[in-house]
mmCIF file of C-alpha atoms in Angstrom:
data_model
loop_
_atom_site.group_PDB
_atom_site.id
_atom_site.type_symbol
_atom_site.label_atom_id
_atom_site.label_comp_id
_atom_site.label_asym_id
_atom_site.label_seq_id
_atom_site.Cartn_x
_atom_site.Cartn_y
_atom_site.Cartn_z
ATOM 1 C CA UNK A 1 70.753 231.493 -16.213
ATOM 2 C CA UNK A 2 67.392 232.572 -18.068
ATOM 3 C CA UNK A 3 67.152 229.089 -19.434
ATOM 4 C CA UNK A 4 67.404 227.386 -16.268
ATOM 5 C CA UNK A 5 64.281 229.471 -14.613
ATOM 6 C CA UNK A 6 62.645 228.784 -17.472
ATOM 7 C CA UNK A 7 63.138 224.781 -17.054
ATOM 8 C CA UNK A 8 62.455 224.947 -13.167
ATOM 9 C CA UNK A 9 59.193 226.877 -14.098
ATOM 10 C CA UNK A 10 58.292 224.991 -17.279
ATOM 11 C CA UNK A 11 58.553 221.747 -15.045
ATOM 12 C CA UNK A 12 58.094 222.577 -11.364
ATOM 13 C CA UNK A 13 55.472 220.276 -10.968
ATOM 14 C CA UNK A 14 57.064 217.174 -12.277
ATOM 15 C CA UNK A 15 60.142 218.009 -9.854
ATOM 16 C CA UNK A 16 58.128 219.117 -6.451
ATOM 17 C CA UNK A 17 56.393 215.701 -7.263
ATOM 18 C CA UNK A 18 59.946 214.214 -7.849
ATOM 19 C CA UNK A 19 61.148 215.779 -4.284
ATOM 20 C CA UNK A 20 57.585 214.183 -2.646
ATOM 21 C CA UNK A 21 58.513 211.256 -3.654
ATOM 22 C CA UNK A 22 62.409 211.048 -2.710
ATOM 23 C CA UNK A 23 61.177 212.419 0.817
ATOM 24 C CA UNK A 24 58.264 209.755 1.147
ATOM 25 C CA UNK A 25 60.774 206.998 0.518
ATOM 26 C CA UNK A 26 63.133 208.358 2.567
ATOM 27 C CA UNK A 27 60.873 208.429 5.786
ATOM 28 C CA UNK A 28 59.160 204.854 5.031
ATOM 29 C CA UNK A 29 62.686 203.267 4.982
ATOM 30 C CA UNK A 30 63.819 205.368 8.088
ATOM 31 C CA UNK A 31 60.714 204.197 9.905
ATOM 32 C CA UNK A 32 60.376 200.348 9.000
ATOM 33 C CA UNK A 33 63.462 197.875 9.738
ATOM 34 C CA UNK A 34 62.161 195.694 6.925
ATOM 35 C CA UNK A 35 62.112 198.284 4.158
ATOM 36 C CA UNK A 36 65.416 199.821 5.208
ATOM 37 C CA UNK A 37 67.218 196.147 5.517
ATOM 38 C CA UNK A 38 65.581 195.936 2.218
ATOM 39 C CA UNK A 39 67.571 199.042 0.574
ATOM 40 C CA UNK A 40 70.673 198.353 2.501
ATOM 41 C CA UNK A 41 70.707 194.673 0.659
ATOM 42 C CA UNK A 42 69.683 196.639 -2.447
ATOM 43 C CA UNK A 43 72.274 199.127 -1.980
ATOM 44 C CA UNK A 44 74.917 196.587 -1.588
ATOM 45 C CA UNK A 45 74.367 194.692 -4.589
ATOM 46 C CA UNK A 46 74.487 197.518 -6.719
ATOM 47 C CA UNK A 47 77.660 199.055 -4.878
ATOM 48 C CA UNK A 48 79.150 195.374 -4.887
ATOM 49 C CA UNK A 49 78.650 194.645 -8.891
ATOM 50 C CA UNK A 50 80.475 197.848 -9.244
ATOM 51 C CA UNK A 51 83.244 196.461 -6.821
ATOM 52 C CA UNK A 52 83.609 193.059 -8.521
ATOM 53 C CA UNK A 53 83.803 195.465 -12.318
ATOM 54 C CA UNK A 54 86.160 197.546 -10.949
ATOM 55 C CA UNK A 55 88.402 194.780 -9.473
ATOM 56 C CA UNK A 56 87.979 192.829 -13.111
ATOM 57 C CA UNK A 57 89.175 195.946 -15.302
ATOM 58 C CA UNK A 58 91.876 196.028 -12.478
ATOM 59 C CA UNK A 59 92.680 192.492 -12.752
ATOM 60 C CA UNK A 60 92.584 192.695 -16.415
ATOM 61 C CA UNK A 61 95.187 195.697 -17.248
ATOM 62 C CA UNK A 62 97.643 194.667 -14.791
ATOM 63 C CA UNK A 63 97.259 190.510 -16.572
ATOM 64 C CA UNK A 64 100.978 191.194 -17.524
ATOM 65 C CA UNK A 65 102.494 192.140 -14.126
ATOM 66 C CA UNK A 66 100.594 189.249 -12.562
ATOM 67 C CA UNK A 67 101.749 186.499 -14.911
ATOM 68 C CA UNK A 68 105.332 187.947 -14.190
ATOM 69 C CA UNK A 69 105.154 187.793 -11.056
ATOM 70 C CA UNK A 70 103.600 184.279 -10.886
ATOM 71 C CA UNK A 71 106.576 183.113 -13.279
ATOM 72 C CA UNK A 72 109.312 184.223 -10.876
ATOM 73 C CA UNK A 73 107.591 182.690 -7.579
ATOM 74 C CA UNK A 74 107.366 179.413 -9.828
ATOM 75 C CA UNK A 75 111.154 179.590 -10.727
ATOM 76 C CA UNK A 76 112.192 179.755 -7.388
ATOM 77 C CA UNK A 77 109.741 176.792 -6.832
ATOM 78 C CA UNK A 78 111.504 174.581 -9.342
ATOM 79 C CA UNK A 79 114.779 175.512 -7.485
ATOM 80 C CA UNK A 80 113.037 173.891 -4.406
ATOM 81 C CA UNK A 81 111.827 171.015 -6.602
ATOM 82 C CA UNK A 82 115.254 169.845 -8.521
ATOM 83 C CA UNK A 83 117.034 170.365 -4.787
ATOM 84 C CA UNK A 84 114.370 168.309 -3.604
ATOM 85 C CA UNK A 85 115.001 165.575 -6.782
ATOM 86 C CA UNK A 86 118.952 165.819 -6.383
ATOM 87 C CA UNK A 87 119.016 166.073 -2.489
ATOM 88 C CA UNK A 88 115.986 163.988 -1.203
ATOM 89 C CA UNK A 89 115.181 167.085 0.918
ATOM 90 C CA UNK A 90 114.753 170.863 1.193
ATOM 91 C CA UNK A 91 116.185 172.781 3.986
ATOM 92 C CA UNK A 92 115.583 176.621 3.227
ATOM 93 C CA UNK A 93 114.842 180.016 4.918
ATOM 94 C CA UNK A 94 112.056 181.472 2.499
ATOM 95 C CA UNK A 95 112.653 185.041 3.116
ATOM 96 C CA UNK A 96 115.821 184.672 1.529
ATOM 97 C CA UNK A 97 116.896 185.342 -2.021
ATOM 98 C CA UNK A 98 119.825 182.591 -1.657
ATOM 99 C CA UNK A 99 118.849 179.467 -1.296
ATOM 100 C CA UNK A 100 121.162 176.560 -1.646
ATOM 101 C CA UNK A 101 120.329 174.705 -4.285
ATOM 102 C CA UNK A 102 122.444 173.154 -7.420
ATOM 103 C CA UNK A 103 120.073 175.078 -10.052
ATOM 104 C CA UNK A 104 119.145 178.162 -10.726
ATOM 105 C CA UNK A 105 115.697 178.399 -12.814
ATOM 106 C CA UNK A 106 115.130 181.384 -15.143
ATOM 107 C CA UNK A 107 111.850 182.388 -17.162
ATOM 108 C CA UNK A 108 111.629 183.996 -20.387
ATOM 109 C CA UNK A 109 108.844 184.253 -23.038
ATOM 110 C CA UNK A 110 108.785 182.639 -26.374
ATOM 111 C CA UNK A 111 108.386 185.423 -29.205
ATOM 112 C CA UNK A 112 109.079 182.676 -32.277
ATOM 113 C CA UNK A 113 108.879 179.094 -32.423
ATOM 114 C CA UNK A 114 109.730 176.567 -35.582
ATOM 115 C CA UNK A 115 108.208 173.023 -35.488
ATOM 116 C CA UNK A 116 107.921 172.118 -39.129
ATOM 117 C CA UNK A 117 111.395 172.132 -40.772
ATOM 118 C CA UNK A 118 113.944 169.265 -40.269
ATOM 119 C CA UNK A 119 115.923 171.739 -37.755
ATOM 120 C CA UNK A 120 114.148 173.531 -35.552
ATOM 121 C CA UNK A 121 114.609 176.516 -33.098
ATOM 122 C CA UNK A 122 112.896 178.930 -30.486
ATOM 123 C CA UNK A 123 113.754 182.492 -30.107
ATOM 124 C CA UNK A 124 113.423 183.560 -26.099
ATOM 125 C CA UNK A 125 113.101 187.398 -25.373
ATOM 126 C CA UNK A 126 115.592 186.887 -21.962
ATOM 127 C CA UNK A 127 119.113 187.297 -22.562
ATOM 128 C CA UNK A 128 122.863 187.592 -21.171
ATOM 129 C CA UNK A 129 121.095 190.840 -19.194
ATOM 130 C CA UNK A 130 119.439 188.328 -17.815
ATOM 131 C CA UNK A 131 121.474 185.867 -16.525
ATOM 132 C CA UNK A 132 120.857 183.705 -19.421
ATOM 133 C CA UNK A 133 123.491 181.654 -21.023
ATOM 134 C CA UNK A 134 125.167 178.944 -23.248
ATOM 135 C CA UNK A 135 123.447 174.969 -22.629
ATOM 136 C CA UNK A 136 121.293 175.953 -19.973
ATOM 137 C CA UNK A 137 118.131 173.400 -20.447
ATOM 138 C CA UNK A 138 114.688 174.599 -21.657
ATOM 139 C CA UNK A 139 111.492 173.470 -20.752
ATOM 140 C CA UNK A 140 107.782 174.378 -19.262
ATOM 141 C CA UNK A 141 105.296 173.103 -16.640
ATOM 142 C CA UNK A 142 104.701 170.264 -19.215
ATOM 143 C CA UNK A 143 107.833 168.536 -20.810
ATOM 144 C CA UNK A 144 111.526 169.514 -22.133
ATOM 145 C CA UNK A 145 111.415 171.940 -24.810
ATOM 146 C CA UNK A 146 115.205 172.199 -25.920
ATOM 147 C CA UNK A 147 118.699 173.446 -25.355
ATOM 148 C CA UNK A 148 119.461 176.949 -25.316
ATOM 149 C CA UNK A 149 122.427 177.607 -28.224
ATOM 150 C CA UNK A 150 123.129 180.830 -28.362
ATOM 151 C CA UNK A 151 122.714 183.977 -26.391
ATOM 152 C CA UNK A 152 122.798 188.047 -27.123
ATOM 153 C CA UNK A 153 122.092 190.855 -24.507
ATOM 154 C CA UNK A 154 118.659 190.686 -24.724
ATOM 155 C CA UNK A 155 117.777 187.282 -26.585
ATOM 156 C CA UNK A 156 118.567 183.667 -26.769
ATOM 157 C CA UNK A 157 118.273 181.058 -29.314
ATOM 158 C CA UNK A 158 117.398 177.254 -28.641
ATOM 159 C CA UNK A 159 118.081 174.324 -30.065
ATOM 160 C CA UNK A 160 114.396 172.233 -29.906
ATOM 161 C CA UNK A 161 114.228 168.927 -29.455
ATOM 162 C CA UNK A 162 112.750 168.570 -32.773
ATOM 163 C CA UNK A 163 115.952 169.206 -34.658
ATOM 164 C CA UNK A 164 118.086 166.688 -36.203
ATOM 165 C CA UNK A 165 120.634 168.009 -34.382
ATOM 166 C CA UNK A 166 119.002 167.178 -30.824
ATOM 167 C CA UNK A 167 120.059 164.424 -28.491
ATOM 168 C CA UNK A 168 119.301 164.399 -25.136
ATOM 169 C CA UNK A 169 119.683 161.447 -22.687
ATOM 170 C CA UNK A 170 116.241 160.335 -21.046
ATOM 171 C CA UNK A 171 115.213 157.060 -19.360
ATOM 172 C CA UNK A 172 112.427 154.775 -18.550
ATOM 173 C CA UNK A 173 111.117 155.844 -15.550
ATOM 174 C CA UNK A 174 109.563 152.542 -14.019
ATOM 175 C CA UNK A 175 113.470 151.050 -14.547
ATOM 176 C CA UNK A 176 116.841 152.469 -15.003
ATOM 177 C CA UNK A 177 117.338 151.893 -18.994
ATOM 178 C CA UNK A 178 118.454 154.724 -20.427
ATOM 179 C CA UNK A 179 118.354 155.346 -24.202
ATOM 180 C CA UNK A 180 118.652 159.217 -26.192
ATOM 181 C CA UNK A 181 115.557 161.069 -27.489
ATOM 182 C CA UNK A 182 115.741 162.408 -31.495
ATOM 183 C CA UNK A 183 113.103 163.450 -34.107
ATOM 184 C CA UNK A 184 112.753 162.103 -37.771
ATOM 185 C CA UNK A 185 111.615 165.190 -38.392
ATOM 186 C CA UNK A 186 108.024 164.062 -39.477
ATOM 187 C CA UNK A 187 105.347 164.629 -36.184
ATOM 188 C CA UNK A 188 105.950 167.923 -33.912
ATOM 189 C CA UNK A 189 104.450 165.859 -31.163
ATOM 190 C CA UNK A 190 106.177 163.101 -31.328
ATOM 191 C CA UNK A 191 109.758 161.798 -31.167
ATOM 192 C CA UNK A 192 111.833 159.190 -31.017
ATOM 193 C CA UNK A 193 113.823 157.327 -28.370
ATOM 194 C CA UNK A 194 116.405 154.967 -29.351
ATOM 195 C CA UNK A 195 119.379 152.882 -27.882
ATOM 196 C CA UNK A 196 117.191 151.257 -25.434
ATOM 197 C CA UNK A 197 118.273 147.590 -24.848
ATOM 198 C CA UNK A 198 115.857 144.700 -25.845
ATOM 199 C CA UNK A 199 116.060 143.540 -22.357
ATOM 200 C CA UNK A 200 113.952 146.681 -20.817
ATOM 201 C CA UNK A 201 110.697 145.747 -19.810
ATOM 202 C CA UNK A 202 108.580 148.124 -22.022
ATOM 203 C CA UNK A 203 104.853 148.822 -22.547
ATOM 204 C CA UNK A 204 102.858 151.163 -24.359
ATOM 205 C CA UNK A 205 101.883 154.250 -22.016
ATOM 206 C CA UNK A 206 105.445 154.039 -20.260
ATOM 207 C CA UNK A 207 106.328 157.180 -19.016
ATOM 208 C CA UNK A 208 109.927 158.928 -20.166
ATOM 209 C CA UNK A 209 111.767 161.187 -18.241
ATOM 210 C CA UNK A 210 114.772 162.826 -18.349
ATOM 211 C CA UNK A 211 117.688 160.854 -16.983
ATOM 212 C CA UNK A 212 120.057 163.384 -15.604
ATOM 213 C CA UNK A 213 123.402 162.268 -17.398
ATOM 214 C CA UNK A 214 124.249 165.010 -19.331
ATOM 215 C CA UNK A 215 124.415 167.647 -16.530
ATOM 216 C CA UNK A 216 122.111 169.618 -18.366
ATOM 217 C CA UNK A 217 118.914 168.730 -17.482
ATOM 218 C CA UNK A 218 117.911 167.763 -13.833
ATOM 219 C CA UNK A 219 116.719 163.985 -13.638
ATOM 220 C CA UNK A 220 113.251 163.197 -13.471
ATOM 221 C CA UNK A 221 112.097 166.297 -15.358
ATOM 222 C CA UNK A 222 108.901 164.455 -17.434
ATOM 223 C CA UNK A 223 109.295 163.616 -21.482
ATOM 224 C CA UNK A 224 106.552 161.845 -23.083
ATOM 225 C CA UNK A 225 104.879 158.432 -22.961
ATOM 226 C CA UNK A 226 105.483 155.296 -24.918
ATOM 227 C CA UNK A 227 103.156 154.941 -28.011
ATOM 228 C CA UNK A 228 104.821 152.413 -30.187
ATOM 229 C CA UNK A 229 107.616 150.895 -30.041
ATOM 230 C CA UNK A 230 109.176 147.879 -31.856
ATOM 231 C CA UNK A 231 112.832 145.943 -32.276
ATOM 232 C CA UNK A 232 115.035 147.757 -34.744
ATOM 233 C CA UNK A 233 117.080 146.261 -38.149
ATOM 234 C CA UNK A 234 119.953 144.965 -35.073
ATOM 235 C CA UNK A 235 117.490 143.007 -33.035
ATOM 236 C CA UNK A 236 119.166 144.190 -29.993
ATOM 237 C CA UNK A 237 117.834 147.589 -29.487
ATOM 238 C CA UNK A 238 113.908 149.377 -29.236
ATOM 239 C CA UNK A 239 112.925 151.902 -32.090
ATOM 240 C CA UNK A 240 110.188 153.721 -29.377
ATOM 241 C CA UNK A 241 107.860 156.362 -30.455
ATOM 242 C CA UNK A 242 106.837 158.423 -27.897
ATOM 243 C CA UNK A 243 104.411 161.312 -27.596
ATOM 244 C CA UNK A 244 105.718 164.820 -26.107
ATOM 245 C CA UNK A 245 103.766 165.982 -22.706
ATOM 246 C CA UNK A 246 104.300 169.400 -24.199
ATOM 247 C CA UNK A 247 102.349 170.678 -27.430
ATOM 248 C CA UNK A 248 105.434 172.294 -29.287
ATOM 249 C CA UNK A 249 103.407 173.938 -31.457
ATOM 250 C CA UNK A 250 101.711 175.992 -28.829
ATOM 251 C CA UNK A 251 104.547 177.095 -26.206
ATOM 252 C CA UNK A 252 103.898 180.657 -25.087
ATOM 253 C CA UNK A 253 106.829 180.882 -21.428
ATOM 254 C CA UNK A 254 109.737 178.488 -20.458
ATOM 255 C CA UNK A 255 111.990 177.966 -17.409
ATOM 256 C CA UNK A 256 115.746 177.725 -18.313
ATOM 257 C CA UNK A 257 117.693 175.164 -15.933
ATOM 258 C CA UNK A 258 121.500 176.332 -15.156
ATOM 259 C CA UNK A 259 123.325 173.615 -13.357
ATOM 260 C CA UNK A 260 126.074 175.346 -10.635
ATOM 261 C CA UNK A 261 128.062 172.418 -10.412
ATOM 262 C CA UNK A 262 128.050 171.551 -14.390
ATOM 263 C CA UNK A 263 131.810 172.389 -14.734
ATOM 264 C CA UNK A 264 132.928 170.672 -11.803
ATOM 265 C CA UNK A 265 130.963 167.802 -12.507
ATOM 266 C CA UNK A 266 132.448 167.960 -15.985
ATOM 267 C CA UNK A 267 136.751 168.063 -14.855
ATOM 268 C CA UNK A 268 135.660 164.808 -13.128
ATOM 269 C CA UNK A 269 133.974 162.781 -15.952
ATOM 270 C CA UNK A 270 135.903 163.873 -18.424
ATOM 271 C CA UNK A 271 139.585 162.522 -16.237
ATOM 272 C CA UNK A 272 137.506 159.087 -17.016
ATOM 273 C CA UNK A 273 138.502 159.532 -20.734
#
């Protein structure tokens, strides 16, 4: 207590001049519009900056819950979107958690990703728990990514597309040739599309899409473009090179496609056999 008379008396002048001040500001901001607008504006900056921090650091911590969130509004999107692609239309009541669609999208984060061995695979932290399973189709906002393989509790692995194992049906989509997309196991970027007849119109900078055939994928869903493409050894089909919309070295969240009506769809084709 001694030490802080001794600080009030050791510096009294410095303060009373201090409190002068503070009291002479005070009255000439009170008494002139101009000067008190100006503090108000200053006073706002200053208090705003700290706003727009605040709401940053906020913005920052809670990065995780965000991008979440914004994942599961865009899955229920793509529902919309491959109703829209298989139906021409969409009827549905927002505020609803059912909507009538024939897929059901699903999100999941990639935690490991191979692109530079001959057979390739992702690892998905999403599993069974939820909702996940067997030959659902993989892909982002981009391209395809794969075919999901196999699935545990909390994890699923997929099959990518750059795995000699891979085939999945895509077309051309300016016409209706069809033709099925593999890797040679050389470029992660690029693979290669096959089976398409010598009689397609092609160019270079044709756009590939998926075609829908394999009940898998929805139709439409984009592929790559045409880079190169040439007869093959029979003279009656295309050897096409095309280059992936999606970087598959660089895939960080995916949407998994489940088709309802696969196994319905499936007792009919296969009574054609």
């Amino acid at each position: 207590m001694q030490e802080i008379v001794n600080f009030l008396i050791r510096y009294k002048n410095s303060i009373f001049f201090l409190l002068l001040l503070s009291l002479s500001i005070f009255f000439t901001v009170q008494s002139h519009s101009y000067h008190k607008s100006k503090f108000v504006n200053s006073a706002n900056f200053v208090t705003g900056g700290l706003y727009d921090w605040a709401n940053d650091m906020d913005s920052y911590l809670h990065l995780g819950e965000y991008n979440k969130r914004l994942l599961q509004e865009n899955e229920h999107l793509r529902s919309l979107l491959f109703k829209k692609t298989a139906n021409d239309s969409v009827s549905v009541k927002m505020d609803s958690a059912s909507y009538d669609t024939p897929y059901t999208v699903y999100s999941a984060e990639v935690i490991s990703n191979n692109y530079s061995k001959i057979d390739n695979y992702l690892l998905l932290n999403g599993g069974e728990n939820d909702g996940i399973k067997g030959d659902l189709g993989v892909i982002t906002s981009r391209g395809i990514v794969g075919i999901v393989e196999e699935t545990s509790k909390n994890y699923t692995r997929v099959l990518s597309i750059l795995n000699s194992n891979s085939a999945i049906n895509v077309r051309l989509k300016k016409s209706k040739h069809y033709g099925t997309l593999v890797w040679n196991g050389e470029n992660p970027n690029v693979v290669q599309l096959t089976y398409v007849p010598k009689i397609a119109n092609i160019q270079n900078g044709d756009t590939v899409i998926t075609g829908g055939k394999s009940f898998i994928f929805p139709e439409g869903i984009p592929v790559g473009i045409i880079h190169d493409f040439h007869l093959g050894t029979d003279k009656n089909y295309y050897d096409i090179e095309v280059q992936l919309f999606n970087d598959m070295t660089d895939i960080g969240y995916v949407y998994l496609i489940e088709n309802n009506n696969k196994e319905e769809l499936l007792n009919l084709d296969q009574k054609d056999e």
